[in-house]
Short mmCIF file of C-alpha atoms in Angstrom, two decimals:
data_model
loop_
_atom_site.label_atom_id
_atom_site.label_comp_id
_atom_site.label_asym_id
_atom_site.label_seq_id
_atom_site.Cartn_x
_atom_site.Cartn_y
_atom_site.Cartn_z
CA MET A 1 61.72 98.21 84.99
CA THR A 2 65.09 99.44 86.10
CA VAL A 3 65.85 99.96 89.78
CA SER A 4 68.87 101.76 91.15
CA LEU A 5 70.46 100.76 94.44
CA ARG A 6 73.13 102.69 96.32
CA LEU A 7 75.57 100.63 98.37
CA ASN A 8 78.64 101.47 100.35
CA PRO A 9 81.86 99.81 99.12
CA GLU A 10 81.76 97.09 101.80
CA ASP A 11 78.20 96.07 100.95
CA THR A 12 79.01 96.18 97.24
CA GLU A 13 81.88 93.76 97.73
CA LEU A 14 79.77 91.47 99.93
CA PHE A 15 76.95 91.41 97.35
CA LYS A 16 79.36 90.70 94.49
CA ARG A 17 81.07 87.87 96.36
CA TYR A 18 77.79 86.28 97.42
CA ALA A 19 76.46 86.46 93.84
CA ALA A 20 79.67 84.96 92.46
CA ILE A 21 79.76 82.13 95.01
CA ASN A 22 76.16 81.25 94.12
CA ASN A 23 76.68 81.72 90.37
CA LEU A 24 74.05 84.47 90.21
CA SER A 25 73.95 87.83 88.56
CA MET A 26 73.57 90.77 90.92
CA SER A 27 70.11 91.34 89.49
CA ASP A 28 69.02 87.73 90.11
CA MET A 29 70.48 87.74 93.61
CA ILE A 30 68.66 90.93 94.61
CA ARG A 31 65.40 89.79 92.95
CA ASN A 32 65.56 86.46 94.79
CA ALA A 33 66.23 88.16 98.12
CA VAL A 34 63.31 90.55 97.72
CA LEU A 35 60.92 87.79 96.64
CA GLU A 36 62.00 85.64 99.59
CA LYS A 37 61.35 88.54 101.96
CA ILE A 38 57.88 89.08 100.49
CA GLU A 39 57.08 85.35 100.73
CA ASP A 40 58.27 85.23 104.35
CA GLU A 41 56.05 88.15 105.32
CA TYR A 42 53.06 86.61 103.50
CA ASP A 43 53.64 83.28 105.26
CA LEU A 44 53.75 85.06 108.61
CA GLN A 45 50.47 86.86 107.87
CA CYS A 46 48.84 83.54 106.91
CA TYR A 47 50.13 81.95 110.11
CA GLU A 48 48.84 84.81 112.26
CA LYS A 49 45.41 84.57 110.62
CA ALA A 50 45.30 80.79 111.04
CA ILE A 51 46.35 80.90 114.71
CA GLU A 52 43.74 83.59 115.40
CA GLU A 53 41.04 81.45 113.76
CA TYR A 54 42.19 78.44 115.80
CA ARG A 55 42.08 80.43 119.05
CA ASN A 56 38.54 81.53 118.22
CA ASN A 57 37.47 77.97 117.39
CA PRO A 58 40.01 75.38 118.66
CA VAL A 59 38.57 72.41 116.79
CA THR A 60 40.96 69.98 115.13
CA TYR A 61 40.43 66.90 113.00
CA SER A 62 42.53 63.79 112.57
CA LEU A 63 43.64 62.66 109.14
CA ASP A 64 41.18 59.77 109.33
CA GLU A 65 38.32 62.18 110.06
CA VAL A 66 39.25 64.42 107.14
CA GLU A 67 39.54 61.48 104.75
CA LYS A 68 36.14 60.18 105.87
CA GLU A 69 34.57 63.64 105.51
CA LEU A 70 35.98 63.96 101.98
CA GLY A 71 35.13 60.38 101.03
CA LEU A 72 38.72 59.37 100.41
#
């Protein structure tokens, strides 16, 4: 798939310099940035779900308890 991106001259120069400093193509740099953004948002959603579950049932287990439960 091909994606087109419009940038002003200042952003274009910034993107090019960043890609060059990090030895990346513009395509790789933009792909990496988008994937990182998606991963960050997914991590935040997982955190919010986990903290909500904990608030509804604030039970915790020590490592020893977990190992015993799992027979490790």
